[in-house]
Structure formats: structure tokens, C-alpha cells
mmCIF file with all atom_site columns, C-alpha atoms in Angstrom:
data_model
loop_
_atom_site.group_PDB
_atom_site.id
_atom_site.type_symbol
_atom_site.label_atom_id
_atom_site.label_alt_id
_atom_site.label_comp_id
_atom_site.label_asym_id
_atom_site.label_entity_id
_atom_site.label_seq_id
_atom_site.pdbx_PDB_ins_code
_atom_site.Cartn_x
_atom_site.Cartn_y
_atom_site.Cartn_z
_atom_site.occupancy
_atom_site.B_iso_or_equiv
_atom_site.pdbx_formal_charge
_atom_site.auth_seq_id
_atom_site.auth_comp_id
_atom_site.auth_asym_id
_atom_site.auth_atom_id
_atom_site.pdbx_PDB_model_num
ATOM 1   C CA . MET A 1 1   ? -4.096  59.992 35.091 1.00 42.00 ? 120 MET A CA 1
ATOM 2   C CA . PRO A 1 2   ? -5.331  61.872 31.347 1.00 47.00 ? 121 PRO A CA 1
ATOM 3   C CA . THR A 1 3   ? -4.183  59.358 29.036 1.00 45.00 ? 122 THR A CA 1
ATOM 4   C CA . ASN A 1 4   ? -1.859  62.085 27.284 1.00 45.00 ? 123 ASN A CA 1
ATOM 5   C CA . ILE A 1 5   ? 0.485   61.841 30.396 1.00 42.00 ? 124 ILE A CA 1
ATOM 6   C CA . LEU A 1 6   ? 0.423   57.647 30.046 1.00 41.00 ? 125 LEU A CA 1
ATOM 7   C CA . ARG A 1 7   ? 1.917   58.252 26.244 1.00 46.00 ? 126 ARG A CA 1
ATOM 8   C CA . ASN A 1 8   ? 4.278   60.051 27.801 1.00 47.00 ? 127 ASN A CA 1
ATOM 9   C CA . ARG A 1 9   ? 5.826   57.869 30.004 1.00 45.00 ? 128 ARG A CA 1
ATOM 10  C CA . THR A 1 10  ? 8.611   55.283 30.079 1.00 43.00 ? 129 THR A CA 1
ATOM 11  C CA . THR A 1 11  ? 7.580   51.787 31.169 1.00 44.00 ? 130 THR A CA 1
ATOM 12  C CA . PRO A 1 12  ? 10.349  48.539 30.688 1.00 45.00 ? 131 PRO A CA 1
ATOM 13  C CA . ALA A 1 13  ? 8.794   46.537 27.269 1.00 47.00 ? 132 ALA A CA 1
ATOM 14  C CA . ARG A 1 14  ? 7.027   43.562 27.698 1.00 48.00 ? 133 ARG A CA 1
ATOM 15  C CA . LYS A 1 15  ? 8.749   41.570 25.564 1.00 47.00 ? 134 LYS A CA 1
ATOM 16  C CA . PRO A 1 16  ? 5.474   38.985 24.248 1.00 46.00 ? 135 PRO A CA 1
ATOM 17  C CA . GLN A 1 17  ? 4.889   35.442 25.371 1.00 45.00 ? 136 GLN A CA 1
ATOM 18  C CA . ARG A 1 18  ? 5.480   32.852 22.841 1.00 44.00 ? 137 ARG A CA 1
ATOM 19  C CA . GLU A 1 19  ? 4.215   28.872 22.237 1.00 43.00 ? 138 GLU A CA 1
ATOM 20  C CA . GLY A 1 20  ? 7.351   27.122 22.393 1.00 42.00 ? 139 GLY A CA 1
ATOM 21  C CA . ALA A 1 21  ? 9.155   29.027 24.104 1.00 44.00 ? 140 ALA A CA 1
ATOM 22  C CA . GLY A 1 22  ? 8.916   27.421 27.399 1.00 39.00 ? 141 GLY A CA 1
ATOM 23  C CA . LEU A 1 23  ? 6.774   30.725 28.355 1.00 49.00 ? 142 LEU A CA 1
ATOM 24  C CA . ALA A 1 24  ? 3.497   30.440 29.354 1.00 49.00 ? 143 ALA A CA 1
ATOM 25  C CA . LYS A 1 25  ? 1.032   29.315 26.595 1.00 62.00 ? 144 LYS A CA 1
ATOM 26  C CA . ARG A 1 26  ? -1.281  31.807 27.958 1.00 88.00 ? 145 ARG A CA 1
ATOM 27  C CA . ARG A 1 27  ? -1.708  35.609 28.060 1.00 97.00 ? 146 ARG A CA 1
ATOM 28  C CA . GLN A 1 28  ? -4.802  36.806 30.251 1.00 98.00 ? 147 GLN A CA 1
ATOM 29  C CA . VAL A 1 29  ? -5.644  39.813 31.182 1.00 98.00 ? 148 VAL A CA 1
ATOM 30  C CA . VAL A 1 30  ? -7.991  42.045 34.020 1.00 98.00 ? 149 VAL A CA 1
ATOM 31  C CA . ILE A 1 31  ? -10.171 45.046 33.196 1.00 98.00 ? 150 ILE A CA 1
ATOM 32  C CA . THR A 1 32  ? -11.731 46.951 34.700 1.00 98.00 ? 151 THR A CA 1
ATOM 33  C CA . ALA A 1 33  ? -14.575 49.458 33.995 1.00 98.00 ? 152 ALA A CA 1
ATOM 34  C CA . GLY A 1 34  ? -15.909 51.062 37.046 1.00 97.00 ? 153 GLY A CA 1
ATOM 35  C CA . ARG A 1 35  ? -16.664 48.074 38.965 1.00 97.00 ? 154 ARG A CA 1
ATOM 36  C CA . VAL A 1 36  ? -17.183 45.841 36.771 1.00 98.00 ? 155 VAL A CA 1
ATOM 37  C CA . THR A 1 37  ? -14.381 43.708 36.057 1.00 98.00 ? 156 THR A CA 1
ATOM 38  C CA . ILE A 1 38  ? -13.564 41.138 33.011 1.00 98.00 ? 157 ILE A CA 1
ATOM 39  C CA . ARG A 1 39  ? -11.168 38.645 32.091 1.00 98.00 ? 158 ARG A CA 1
ATOM 40  C CA . ALA A 1 40  ? -9.808  38.214 28.920 1.00 98.00 ? 159 ALA A CA 1
ATOM 41  C CA . GLU A 1 41  ? -7.682  35.343 26.772 1.00 98.00 ? 160 GLU A CA 1
ATOM 42  C CA . LEU A 1 42  ? -4.882  37.383 24.527 1.00 98.00 ? 161 LEU A CA 1
ATOM 43  C CA . ARG A 1 43  ? -4.958  35.879 21.490 1.00 97.00 ? 162 ARG A CA 1
ATOM 44  C CA . ASP A 1 44  ? -1.813  35.892 19.022 1.00 96.00 ? 163 ASP A CA 1
ATOM 45  C CA . THR A 1 45  ? -1.256  39.233 17.363 1.00 97.00 ? 164 THR A CA 1
ATOM 46  C CA . GLU A 1 46  ? 0.301   42.439 16.772 1.00 97.00 ? 165 GLU A CA 1
ATOM 47  C CA . THR A 1 47  ? -2.444  44.111 17.919 1.00 98.00 ? 166 THR A CA 1
ATOM 48  C CA . ALA A 1 48  ? -2.932  41.781 21.176 1.00 98.00 ? 167 ALA A CA 1
ATOM 49  C CA . ASP A 1 49  ? 1.246   41.584 21.549 1.00 98.00 ? 168 ASP A CA 1
ATOM 50  C CA . ARG A 1 50  ? 1.748   45.547 21.836 1.00 98.00 ? 169 ARG A CA 1
ATOM 51  C CA . ILE A 1 51  ? -1.327  45.952 24.432 1.00 98.00 ? 170 ILE A CA 1
ATOM 52  C CA . TRP A 1 52  ? 0.587   43.336 26.587 1.00 98.00 ? 171 TRP A CA 1
ATOM 53  C CA . GLN A 1 53  ? 4.235   45.281 26.269 1.00 98.00 ? 172 GLN A CA 1
ATOM 54  C CA . ALA A 1 54  ? 2.022   48.583 27.449 1.00 98.00 ? 173 ALA A CA 1
ATOM 55  C CA . LEU A 1 55  ? 0.335   47.435 30.309 1.00 98.00 ? 174 LEU A CA 1
ATOM 56  C CA . PRO A 1 56  ? -0.491  48.562 32.133 1.00 98.00 ? 175 PRO A CA 1
ATOM 57  C CA . ILE A 1 57  ? -3.117  50.628 30.621 1.00 98.00 ? 176 ILE A CA 1
ATOM 58  C CA . TYR A 1 58  ? -5.284  53.279 32.076 1.00 98.00 ? 177 TYR A CA 1
ATOM 59  C CA . SER A 1 59  ? -8.058  55.138 31.041 1.00 98.00 ? 178 SER A CA 1
ATOM 60  C CA . THR A 1 60  ? -11.275 57.080 31.011 1.00 98.00 ? 179 THR A CA 1
ATOM 61  C CA . ALA A 1 61  ? -15.111 54.745 29.764 1.00 98.00 ? 180 ALA A CA 1
ATOM 62  C CA . GLU A 1 62  ? -16.798 56.198 27.054 1.00 98.00 ? 181 GLU A CA 1
ATOM 63  C CA . THR A 1 63  ? -19.880 54.982 26.220 1.00 97.00 ? 182 THR A CA 1
ATOM 64  C CA . TRP A 1 64  ? -21.640 54.406 22.861 1.00 96.00 ? 183 TRP A CA 1
ATOM 65  C CA . GLY A 1 65  ? -25.045 52.456 22.009 1.00 95.00 ? 184 GLY A CA 1
ATOM 66  C CA . GLY A 1 66  ? -24.334 49.414 23.229 1.00 95.00 ? 185 GLY A CA 1
ATOM 67  C CA . SER A 1 67  ? -20.236 48.989 24.174 1.00 97.00 ? 186 SER A CA 1
ATOM 68  C CA . ILE A 1 68  ? -17.644 51.074 25.801 1.00 98.00 ? 187 ILE A CA 1
ATOM 69  C CA . HIS A 1 69  ? -14.531 52.507 24.520 1.00 98.00 ? 188 HIS A CA 1
ATOM 70  C CA . PHE A 1 70  ? -11.455 54.868 26.241 1.00 98.00 ? 189 PHE A CA 1
ATOM 71  C CA . GLU A 1 71  ? -8.364  55.606 24.589 1.00 98.00 ? 190 GLU A CA 1
ATOM 72  C CA . THR A 1 72  ? -4.769  53.933 24.829 1.00 98.00 ? 191 THR A CA 1
ATOM 73  C CA . PRO A 1 73  ? -0.880  54.987 24.732 1.00 98.00 ? 192 PRO A CA 1
ATOM 74  C CA . VAL A 1 74  ? -0.798  51.747 21.925 1.00 98.00 ? 193 VAL A CA 1
ATOM 75  C CA . GLU A 1 75  ? -0.684  52.642 18.092 1.00 97.00 ? 194 GLU A CA 1
ATOM 76  C CA . THR A 1 76  ? -1.155  49.946 15.381 1.00 96.00 ? 195 THR A CA 1
ATOM 77  C CA . GLY A 1 77  ? -1.943  49.304 11.754 1.00 97.00 ? 196 GLY A CA 1
ATOM 78  C CA . ARG A 1 78  ? -5.366  47.781 10.779 1.00 97.00 ? 197 ARG A CA 1
ATOM 79  C CA . GLU A 1 79  ? -4.885  43.978 10.810 1.00 97.00 ? 198 GLU A CA 1
ATOM 80  C CA . PRO A 1 80  ? -5.624  42.013 7.517  1.00 95.00 ? 199 PRO A CA 1
ATOM 81  C CA . GLY A 1 81  ? -9.396  41.079 8.115  1.00 95.00 ? 200 GLY A CA 1
ATOM 82  C CA . ALA A 1 82  ? -10.589 43.152 11.059 1.00 97.00 ? 201 ALA A CA 1
ATOM 83  C CA . PRO A 1 83  ? -14.150 43.306 10.872 1.00 97.00 ? 202 PRO A CA 1
ATOM 84  C CA . ALA A 1 84  ? -17.113 45.805 10.863 1.00 96.00 ? 203 ALA A CA 1
ATOM 85  C CA . THR A 1 85  ? -18.982 44.033 13.326 1.00 96.00 ? 204 THR A CA 1
ATOM 86  C CA . ALA A 1 86  ? -18.247 42.792 16.509 1.00 96.00 ? 205 ALA A CA 1
ATOM 87  C CA . ASP A 1 87  ? -19.080 39.353 18.001 1.00 95.00 ? 206 ASP A CA 1
ATOM 88  C CA . ILE A 1 88  ? -20.385 39.541 21.965 1.00 95.00 ? 207 ILE A CA 1
ATOM 89  C CA . GLY A 1 89  ? -17.146 38.988 23.854 1.00 95.00 ? 208 GLY A CA 1
ATOM 90  C CA . ASP A 1 90  ? -14.652 39.688 21.476 1.00 97.00 ? 209 ASP A CA 1
ATOM 91  C CA . LEU A 1 91  ? -12.788 42.905 22.467 1.00 98.00 ? 210 LEU A CA 1
ATOM 92  C CA . HIS A 1 92  ? -11.380 44.814 19.761 1.00 98.00 ? 211 HIS A CA 1
ATOM 93  C CA . PHE A 1 93  ? -9.081  47.908 18.773 1.00 98.00 ? 212 PHE A CA 1
ATOM 94  C CA . TRP A 1 94  ? -9.944  50.956 17.337 1.00 97.00 ? 213 TRP A CA 1
ATOM 95  C CA . THR A 1 95  ? -6.296  51.460 15.059 1.00 97.00 ? 214 THR A CA 1
ATOM 96  C CA . GLU A 1 96  ? -7.775  54.610 13.376 1.00 96.00 ? 215 GLU A CA 1
ATOM 97  C CA . ASP A 1 97  ? -8.990  56.537 17.093 1.00 96.00 ? 216 ASP A CA 1
ATOM 98  C CA . ASP A 1 98  ? -5.876  54.194 19.364 1.00 97.00 ? 217 ASP A CA 1
ATOM 99  C CA . ARG A 1 99  ? -8.780  52.847 21.708 1.00 98.00 ? 218 ARG A CA 1
ATOM 100 C CA . VAL A 1 100 ? -10.321 49.707 22.897 1.00 98.00 ? 219 VAL A CA 1
ATOM 101 C CA . ILE A 1 101 ? -14.080 49.653 22.356 1.00 98.00 ? 220 ILE A CA 1
ATOM 102 C CA . ILE A 1 102 ? -15.669 46.134 23.658 1.00 98.00 ? 221 ILE A CA 1
ATOM 103 C CA . VAL A 1 103 ? -19.286 45.884 22.372 1.00 96.00 ? 222 VAL A CA 1
ATOM 104 C CA . PHE A 1 104 ? -21.706 44.570 24.411 1.00 96.00 ? 223 PHE A CA 1
ATOM 105 C CA . GLY A 1 105 ? -25.090 45.649 22.509 1.00 94.00 ? 224 GLY A CA 1
ATOM 106 C CA . ARG A 1 106 ? -25.773 47.064 19.134 1.00 94.00 ? 225 ARG A CA 1
ATOM 107 C CA . THR A 1 107 ? -24.640 50.062 18.303 1.00 94.00 ? 226 THR A CA 1
ATOM 108 C CA . PRO A 1 108 ? -25.809 53.476 17.381 1.00 95.00 ? 227 PRO A CA 1
ATOM 109 C CA . ILE A 1 109 ? -25.116 52.399 13.632 1.00 94.00 ? 228 ILE A CA 1
ATOM 110 C CA . SER A 1 110 ? -26.211 48.745 13.788 1.00 92.00 ? 229 SER A CA 1
ATOM 111 C CA . ARG A 1 111 ? -28.037 47.163 10.868 1.00 88.00 ? 230 ARG A CA 1
ATOM 112 C CA . GLY A 1 112 ? -31.066 44.392 12.478 1.00 87.00 ? 231 GLY A CA 1
ATOM 113 C CA . LEU A 1 113 ? -29.229 42.080 14.527 1.00 87.00 ? 232 LEU A CA 1
ATOM 114 C CA . GLU A 1 114 ? -25.633 42.770 13.754 1.00 91.00 ? 233 GLU A CA 1
ATOM 115 C CA . ARG A 1 115 ? -23.322 45.157 15.870 1.00 95.00 ? 234 ARG A CA 1
ATOM 116 C CA . LEU A 1 116 ? -21.295 47.746 13.976 1.00 95.00 ? 235 LEU A CA 1
ATOM 117 C CA . LEU A 1 117 ? -17.844 48.943 15.079 1.00 96.00 ? 236 LEU A CA 1
ATOM 118 C CA . PRO A 1 118 ? -16.754 52.586 14.094 1.00 94.00 ? 237 PRO A CA 1
ATOM 119 C CA . LYS A 1 119 ? -14.907 51.230 11.412 1.00 96.00 ? 238 LYS A CA 1
ATOM 120 C CA . PRO A 1 120 ? -13.445 47.958 11.042 1.00 97.00 ? 239 PRO A CA 1
ATOM 121 C CA . CYS A 1 121 ? -11.481 47.519 14.007 1.00 98.00 ? 240 CYS A CA 1
ATOM 122 C CA . ASN A 1 122 ? -8.955  44.862 15.198 1.00 98.00 ? 241 ASN A CA 1
ATOM 123 C CA . VAL A 1 123 ? -9.523  41.757 17.277 1.00 98.00 ? 242 VAL A CA 1
ATOM 124 C CA . TRP A 1 124 ? -6.773  41.284 20.098 1.00 98.00 ? 243 TRP A CA 1
ATOM 125 C CA . ALA A 1 125 ? -8.267  39.054 22.714 1.00 98.00 ? 244 ALA A CA 1
ATOM 126 C CA . LYS A 1 126 ? -11.989 36.581 23.638 1.00 98.00 ? 245 LYS A CA 1
ATOM 127 C CA . ALA A 1 127 ? -13.233 37.210 27.275 1.00 98.00 ? 246 ALA A CA 1
ATOM 128 C CA . LEU A 1 128 ? -13.419 34.831 29.953 1.00 98.00 ? 247 LEU A CA 1
ATOM 129 C CA . ASP A 1 129 ? -16.438 36.663 31.729 1.00 98.00 ? 248 ASP A CA 1
ATOM 130 C CA . ASP A 1 130 ? -19.527 37.772 30.335 1.00 97.00 ? 249 ASP A CA 1
ATOM 131 C CA . VAL A 1 131 ? -19.151 41.142 28.873 1.00 97.00 ? 250 VAL A CA 1
ATOM 132 C CA . THR A 1 132 ? -22.825 42.179 28.916 1.00 97.00 ? 251 THR A CA 1
ATOM 133 C CA . ARG A 1 133 ? -21.882 43.459 32.485 1.00 97.00 ? 252 ARG A CA 1
ATOM 134 C CA . LEU A 1 134 ? -20.835 46.505 30.683 1.00 97.00 ? 253 LEU A CA 1
ATOM 135 C CA . LYS A 1 135 ? -23.696 47.865 30.616 1.00 96.00 ? 254 LYS A CA 1
ATOM 136 C CA . THR A 1 136 ? -23.556 49.413 34.465 1.00 97.00 ? 255 THR A CA 1
ATOM 137 C CA . VAL A 1 137 ? -20.106 51.284 33.015 1.00 98.00 ? 256 VAL A CA 1
ATOM 138 C CA . THR A 1 138 ? -20.628 55.312 33.242 1.00 97.00 ? 257 THR A CA 1
ATOM 139 C CA . PRO A 1 139 ? -18.873 57.705 31.042 1.00 98.00 ? 258 PRO A CA 1
ATOM 140 C CA . GLY A 1 140 ? -15.723 59.287 32.630 1.00 98.00 ? 259 GLY A CA 1
ATOM 141 C CA . GLU A 1 141 ? -15.480 55.799 35.318 1.00 98.00 ? 260 GLU A CA 1
ATOM 142 C CA . LYS A 1 142 ? -11.489 54.799 35.673 1.00 98.00 ? 261 LYS A CA 1
ATOM 143 C CA . VAL A 1 143 ? -10.549 52.211 33.811 1.00 98.00 ? 262 VAL A CA 1
ATOM 144 C CA . SER A 1 144 ? -7.717  49.591 33.491 1.00 98.00 ? 263 SER A CA 1
ATOM 145 C CA . ILE A 1 145 ? -6.088  46.789 32.109 1.00 98.00 ? 264 ILE A CA 1
ATOM 146 C CA . VAL A 1 146 ? -3.893  44.698 33.522 1.00 98.00 ? 265 VAL A CA 1
ATOM 147 C CA . ALA A 1 147 ? -2.212  41.339 33.208 1.00 98.00 ? 266 ALA A CA 1
ATOM 148 C CA . ALA A 1 148 ? -3.794  38.563 34.888 1.00 96.00 ? 267 ALA A CA 1
ATOM 149 C CA . GLY A 1 149 ? -1.314  36.609 37.839 1.00 83.00 ? 268 GLY A CA 1
#
């Protein structure tokens, strides 16, 4: 389903789970891209809250060097301290294009050993599985993010 249609659908908002509120302490998601599935744990950030509230998210994979990225219906601003380089296993949100970007290797603009992002991006989750498995994903493959459970 095209993402622009998904942006217009109405789904009940999920309330963020906060520690100390009697709710689960961890928010985890399952990301499937093509035949690859990885689990991730959300951080306690505004971006993570917005992604959690938008679940499930369905999109189409695009590749960019050693990374995949995909459009989402989520909109948010850049958070203070958003890095311009990626650590393997961190899941980023590219605020200018409303995209999730997962880096597993060098990007086309990388210098030396650092993995440069297209712009500073919010870190919203940490992968619990090996993201280098995403290198088998090809452009056009379906991507989903759903709550683990």
C-alpha cells in the first residue's frame, strides 16, 4: 500500500508506556524488511513515542550504500544532540524526509571508518539483533514495523 495512503488513514493513537506508571518498562518493535526480521527496543524520546503511536507502519525499502531507509507517516522535529554519524545497531529517524534509516555499513558519503548520515538524525531505538543482515534487502521490498508481543 502506498505510504501516502497510509498517512491519511486513521488509527487509534497508542499511548507511550512510561516507567513508573504501572506499565511495561520496555517498548519493543519487530522490523521486517524483505525476508529479514530484527527486533529493537525503543528509547525514551519524543521520536520513539511518535513512532510507537503510529504503529503498525508499512512502507517500501530503499537502499543507500550500507543502509536501508523507508518513508513513514511520522513527523517530528530534530532532537537536541541528533548525531550526523551512525553507530551500528542504532535506528535513526531522518526528520527532513520523515524516514527511518538503519545503517549497517558505510554510506556513500562516509569518510574513513565513520558512517555518515544524510543529515543529523534522531536516534529512536537500539537493535537487539544483527542489523548487518539487512544488506540482503533490495529496493522495493516491503518493510513493516509492528509492536513486539
